[in-house]
Amino acid sequence: MQPDLVVHALRSDERSEPGPRIGLVVSKAVGTAVQRHRVSRRLRHVARSLVDELDPADRVVIRALPSSRHAISARLEQELRTALRRVRPKSEAAL
């Protein structure tokens, strides 16, 4: 777990949907509607930059914690990269 994000990842065996799938959860605990939308936009931007590094079978859910409303995009990207590195199988991590 990162200070601003919780990341859940699964490598699916189903090939029905092409490409990796990423979902966002930004609850009311994060803040007002404006704050939640700002966090969502930042997370979408960060996730878009990482999508090419994911396997097509990857399914990722990113849950924003309340502290994420104060985080800059670079920090969110670093936390997401760290979390994804932790959940990857060790054989892939060396690649």
Short mmCIF file of N, CA and C in Angstrom, two decimals:
data_model
loop_
_atom_site.label_atom_id
_atom_site.label_comp_id
_atom_site.label_asym_id
_atom_site.label_seq_id
_atom_site.Cartn_x
_atom_site.Cartn_y
_atom_site.Cartn_z
N MET A 1 0.84 -1.18 0.00
CA MET A 1 0.00 0.00 0.00
C MET A 1 0.88 1.25 0.00
N GLN A 2 0.50 2.21 -0.78
CA GLN A 2 1.19 3.49 -0.87
C GLN A 2 0.44 4.51 -0.02
N PRO A 3 1.06 5.64 0.31
CA PRO A 3 0.38 6.64 1.16
C PRO A 3 -0.89 7.23 0.53
N ASP A 4 -0.94 7.31 -0.80
CA ASP A 4 -2.08 7.95 -1.46
C ASP A 4 -2.94 7.01 -2.28
N LEU A 5 -2.46 5.79 -2.51
CA LEU A 5 -3.16 4.85 -3.40
C LEU A 5 -3.15 3.44 -2.84
N VAL A 6 -4.17 2.70 -3.21
CA VAL A 6 -4.19 1.25 -3.00
C VAL A 6 -4.40 0.66 -4.39
N VAL A 7 -3.54 -0.28 -4.77
CA VAL A 7 -3.61 -0.85 -6.11
C VAL A 7 -3.86 -2.35 -6.01
N HIS A 8 -4.88 -2.81 -6.74
CA HIS A 8 -5.18 -4.23 -6.84
C HIS A 8 -4.94 -4.64 -8.29
N ALA A 9 -4.25 -5.75 -8.49
CA ALA A 9 -3.96 -6.19 -9.86
C ALA A 9 -4.22 -7.67 -9.99
N LEU A 10 -4.66 -8.05 -11.18
CA LEU A 10 -4.95 -9.44 -11.50
C LEU A 10 -4.56 -9.68 -12.95
N ARG A 11 -3.94 -10.79 -13.21
CA ARG A 11 -3.66 -11.17 -14.59
C ARG A 11 -4.73 -12.16 -14.98
N SER A 12 -5.61 -11.75 -15.85
CA SER A 12 -6.77 -12.55 -16.25
C SER A 12 -6.40 -13.54 -17.35
N ASP A 13 -7.05 -14.70 -17.32
CA ASP A 13 -6.86 -15.69 -18.38
C ASP A 13 -7.80 -15.43 -19.54
N GLU A 14 -8.84 -14.65 -19.30
CA GLU A 14 -9.81 -14.36 -20.35
C GLU A 14 -9.23 -13.38 -21.35
N ARG A 15 -9.46 -13.65 -22.62
CA ARG A 15 -8.96 -12.76 -23.68
C ARG A 15 -10.11 -12.06 -24.39
N SER A 16 -11.25 -11.90 -23.70
CA SER A 16 -12.42 -11.31 -24.34
C SER A 16 -12.23 -9.83 -24.62
N GLU A 17 -11.60 -9.11 -23.75
CA GLU A 17 -11.35 -7.68 -23.93
C GLU A 17 -9.90 -7.47 -24.32
N PRO A 18 -9.64 -6.83 -25.44
CA PRO A 18 -8.24 -6.60 -25.82
C PRO A 18 -7.59 -5.52 -24.96
N GLY A 19 -6.35 -5.75 -24.64
CA GLY A 19 -5.59 -4.74 -23.89
C GLY A 19 -5.83 -4.78 -22.40
N PRO A 20 -4.94 -4.13 -21.65
CA PRO A 20 -5.11 -4.08 -20.19
C PRO A 20 -6.32 -3.22 -19.82
N ARG A 21 -6.91 -3.51 -18.68
CA ARG A 21 -8.06 -2.75 -18.19
C ARG A 21 -7.67 -2.10 -16.87
N ILE A 22 -8.01 -0.82 -16.72
CA ILE A 22 -7.70 -0.07 -15.50
C ILE A 22 -8.97 0.60 -15.01
N GLY A 23 -9.26 0.42 -13.72
CA GLY A 23 -10.42 1.06 -13.11
C GLY A 23 -9.97 1.98 -11.99
N LEU A 24 -10.75 3.03 -11.77
CA LEU A 24 -10.45 4.00 -10.71
C LEU A 24 -11.58 4.02 -9.69
N VAL A 25 -11.22 4.14 -8.42
CA VAL A 25 -12.19 4.32 -7.35
C VAL A 25 -11.76 5.56 -6.58
N VAL A 26 -12.60 6.59 -6.66
CA VAL A 26 -12.34 7.84 -5.93
C VAL A 26 -13.61 8.14 -5.14
N SER A 27 -13.60 7.76 -3.87
CA SER A 27 -14.81 7.88 -3.04
C SER A 27 -14.98 9.28 -2.47
N LYS A 28 -16.11 9.50 -1.82
CA LYS A 28 -16.39 10.78 -1.19
C LYS A 28 -15.42 11.10 -0.06
N ALA A 29 -14.74 10.09 0.45
CA ALA A 29 -13.76 10.31 1.51
C ALA A 29 -12.59 11.16 1.02
N VAL A 30 -12.37 11.18 -0.29
CA VAL A 30 -11.27 11.96 -0.86
C VAL A 30 -11.56 13.46 -0.74
N GLY A 31 -12.82 13.85 -0.82
CA GLY A 31 -13.14 15.27 -0.68
C GLY A 31 -14.38 15.66 -1.44
N THR A 32 -14.48 16.93 -1.75
CA THR A 32 -15.63 17.45 -2.48
C THR A 32 -15.62 16.93 -3.91
N ALA A 33 -16.69 17.18 -4.64
CA ALA A 33 -16.78 16.73 -6.03
C ALA A 33 -15.64 17.29 -6.87
N VAL A 34 -15.30 18.54 -6.66
CA VAL A 34 -14.22 19.16 -7.41
C VAL A 34 -12.89 18.47 -7.11
N GLN A 35 -12.64 18.18 -5.84
CA GLN A 35 -11.39 17.50 -5.46
C GLN A 35 -11.35 16.09 -6.02
N ARG A 36 -12.48 15.39 -5.96
CA ARG A 36 -12.53 14.01 -6.50
C ARG A 36 -12.28 14.01 -8.00
N HIS A 37 -12.87 14.94 -8.72
CA HIS A 37 -12.66 14.99 -10.18
C HIS A 37 -11.22 15.35 -10.51
N ARG A 38 -10.62 16.22 -9.73
CA ARG A 38 -9.21 16.57 -9.95
C ARG A 38 -8.33 15.34 -9.75
N VAL A 39 -8.58 14.58 -8.69
CA VAL A 39 -7.80 13.36 -8.43
C VAL A 39 -8.04 12.35 -9.55
N SER A 40 -9.27 12.21 -10.01
CA SER A 40 -9.59 11.28 -11.10
C SER A 40 -8.84 11.65 -12.37
N ARG A 41 -8.82 12.94 -12.70
CA ARG A 41 -8.11 13.38 -13.91
C ARG A 41 -6.63 13.08 -13.80
N ARG A 42 -6.05 13.34 -12.64
CA ARG A 42 -4.61 13.06 -12.45
C ARG A 42 -4.33 11.56 -12.57
N LEU A 43 -5.18 10.74 -11.96
CA LEU A 43 -4.96 9.30 -12.02
C LEU A 43 -5.14 8.76 -13.44
N ARG A 44 -6.13 9.27 -14.17
CA ARG A 44 -6.30 8.84 -15.57
C ARG A 44 -5.08 9.19 -16.39
N HIS A 45 -4.55 10.38 -16.19
CA HIS A 45 -3.35 10.81 -16.92
C HIS A 45 -2.16 9.90 -16.60
N VAL A 46 -1.97 9.62 -15.32
CA VAL A 46 -0.86 8.76 -14.88
C VAL A 46 -1.05 7.35 -15.43
N ALA A 47 -2.26 6.81 -15.33
CA ALA A 47 -2.53 5.45 -15.81
C ALA A 47 -2.31 5.35 -17.32
N ARG A 48 -2.69 6.38 -18.06
CA ARG A 48 -2.50 6.39 -19.51
C ARG A 48 -1.02 6.28 -19.87
N SER A 49 -0.16 6.91 -19.08
CA SER A 49 1.27 6.86 -19.37
C SER A 49 1.87 5.49 -19.07
N LEU A 50 1.20 4.68 -18.25
CA LEU A 50 1.72 3.37 -17.87
C LEU A 50 1.07 2.21 -18.63
N VAL A 51 0.03 2.47 -19.38
CA VAL A 51 -0.75 1.39 -19.99
C VAL A 51 0.10 0.56 -20.97
N ASP A 52 1.06 1.17 -21.64
CA ASP A 52 1.91 0.43 -22.59
C ASP A 52 2.84 -0.55 -21.89
N GLU A 53 3.09 -0.34 -20.62
CA GLU A 53 3.98 -1.22 -19.86
C GLU A 53 3.25 -2.44 -19.28
N LEU A 54 1.92 -2.47 -19.39
CA LEU A 54 1.13 -3.56 -18.83
C LEU A 54 0.91 -4.66 -19.86
N ASP A 55 0.72 -5.85 -19.38
CA ASP A 55 0.38 -6.98 -20.23
C ASP A 55 -1.10 -6.85 -20.65
N PRO A 56 -1.47 -7.29 -21.85
CA PRO A 56 -2.87 -7.21 -22.28
C PRO A 56 -3.85 -7.93 -21.35
N ALA A 57 -3.38 -8.88 -20.57
CA ALA A 57 -4.26 -9.62 -19.67
C ALA A 57 -4.38 -8.98 -18.29
N ASP A 58 -3.67 -7.88 -18.05
CA ASP A 58 -3.69 -7.24 -16.74
C ASP A 58 -5.00 -6.51 -16.49
N ARG A 59 -5.49 -6.64 -15.26
CA ARG A 59 -6.66 -5.92 -14.78
C ARG A 59 -6.22 -5.20 -13.51
N VAL A 60 -6.31 -3.88 -13.49
CA VAL A 60 -5.80 -3.09 -12.38
C VAL A 60 -6.91 -2.18 -11.86
N VAL A 61 -7.04 -2.12 -10.53
CA VAL A 61 -7.97 -1.19 -9.89
C VAL A 61 -7.13 -0.28 -8.99
N ILE A 62 -7.30 1.03 -9.18
CA ILE A 62 -6.58 2.02 -8.39
C ILE A 62 -7.59 2.72 -7.49
N ARG A 63 -7.38 2.62 -6.17
CA ARG A 63 -8.27 3.28 -5.22
C ARG A 63 -7.52 4.44 -4.60
N ALA A 64 -8.08 5.64 -4.75
CA ALA A 64 -7.46 6.84 -4.19
C ALA A 64 -7.82 6.97 -2.71
N LEU A 65 -6.82 7.23 -1.90
CA LEU A 65 -7.03 7.48 -0.47
C LEU A 65 -7.21 8.98 -0.26
N PRO A 66 -7.77 9.39 0.87
CA PRO A 66 -8.03 10.82 1.10
C PRO A 66 -6.80 11.72 0.91
N SER A 67 -5.62 11.24 1.23
CA SER A 67 -4.41 12.07 1.09
C SER A 67 -4.06 12.34 -0.38
N SER A 68 -4.65 11.60 -1.31
CA SER A 68 -4.34 11.78 -2.73
C SER A 68 -4.78 13.15 -3.25
N ARG A 69 -5.72 13.79 -2.59
CA ARG A 69 -6.17 15.11 -3.07
C ARG A 69 -5.08 16.16 -2.95
N HIS A 70 -4.06 15.90 -2.11
CA HIS A 70 -2.96 16.84 -1.94
C HIS A 70 -1.72 16.44 -2.75
N ALA A 71 -1.78 15.29 -3.40
CA ALA A 71 -0.60 14.76 -4.11
C ALA A 71 -0.52 15.33 -5.53
N ILE A 72 0.70 15.60 -5.97
CA ILE A 72 0.90 16.05 -7.34
C ILE A 72 0.98 14.81 -8.25
N SER A 73 0.82 15.02 -9.54
CA SER A 73 0.79 13.91 -10.50
C SER A 73 2.06 13.07 -10.46
N ALA A 74 3.21 13.72 -10.33
CA ALA A 74 4.48 12.98 -10.30
C ALA A 74 4.52 12.01 -9.12
N ARG A 75 4.03 12.44 -7.99
CA ARG A 75 4.00 11.56 -6.80
C ARG A 75 3.04 10.39 -7.03
N LEU A 76 1.86 10.67 -7.61
CA LEU A 76 0.91 9.59 -7.90
C LEU A 76 1.51 8.58 -8.89
N GLU A 77 2.22 9.09 -9.89
CA GLU A 77 2.84 8.19 -10.86
C GLU A 77 3.90 7.32 -10.19
N GLN A 78 4.72 7.91 -9.35
CA GLN A 78 5.74 7.15 -8.64
C GLN A 78 5.11 6.06 -7.77
N GLU A 79 4.05 6.40 -7.05
CA GLU A 79 3.38 5.43 -6.19
C GLU A 79 2.74 4.31 -7.00
N LEU A 80 2.14 4.66 -8.14
CA LEU A 80 1.53 3.64 -8.99
C LEU A 80 2.58 2.71 -9.58
N ARG A 81 3.70 3.27 -10.06
CA ARG A 81 4.78 2.43 -10.60
C ARG A 81 5.32 1.48 -9.52
N THR A 82 5.52 2.00 -8.31
CA THR A 82 6.02 1.17 -7.22
C THR A 82 5.04 0.04 -6.90
N ALA A 83 3.76 0.37 -6.84
CA ALA A 83 2.75 -0.65 -6.53
C ALA A 83 2.69 -1.71 -7.63
N LEU A 84 2.74 -1.30 -8.88
CA LEU A 84 2.68 -2.27 -9.98
C LEU A 84 3.94 -3.15 -10.00
N ARG A 85 5.08 -2.57 -9.65
CA ARG A 85 6.31 -3.35 -9.60
C ARG A 85 6.20 -4.44 -8.53
N ARG A 86 5.55 -4.12 -7.41
CA ARG A 86 5.40 -5.09 -6.31
C ARG A 86 4.47 -6.24 -6.67
N VAL A 87 3.47 -5.99 -7.50
CA VAL A 87 2.49 -7.04 -7.79
C VAL A 87 2.88 -7.89 -9.00
N ARG A 88 3.86 -7.48 -9.77
CA ARG A 88 4.28 -8.27 -10.92
C ARG A 88 5.02 -9.52 -10.46
N PRO A 89 4.87 -10.61 -11.20
CA PRO A 89 5.65 -11.81 -10.86
C PRO A 89 7.13 -11.51 -10.93
N LYS A 90 7.91 -12.17 -10.10
CA LYS A 90 9.34 -11.92 -10.04
C LYS A 90 10.05 -12.14 -11.38
N SER A 91 9.58 -13.09 -12.18
CA SER A 91 10.21 -13.36 -13.47
C SER A 91 10.06 -12.17 -14.41
N GLU A 92 8.95 -11.43 -14.32
CA GLU A 92 8.74 -10.26 -15.16
C GLU A 92 9.44 -9.03 -14.64
N ALA A 93 9.62 -8.96 -13.33
CA ALA A 93 10.23 -7.79 -12.72
C ALA A 93 11.66 -7.58 -13.23
N ALA A 94 12.32 -8.66 -13.61
CA ALA A 94 13.69 -8.56 -14.09
C ALA A 94 13.76 -8.02 -15.50
N LEU A 95 12.65 -8.03 -16.22
CA LEU A 95 12.65 -7.57 -17.61
C LEU A 95 12.83 -6.11 -17.76
#
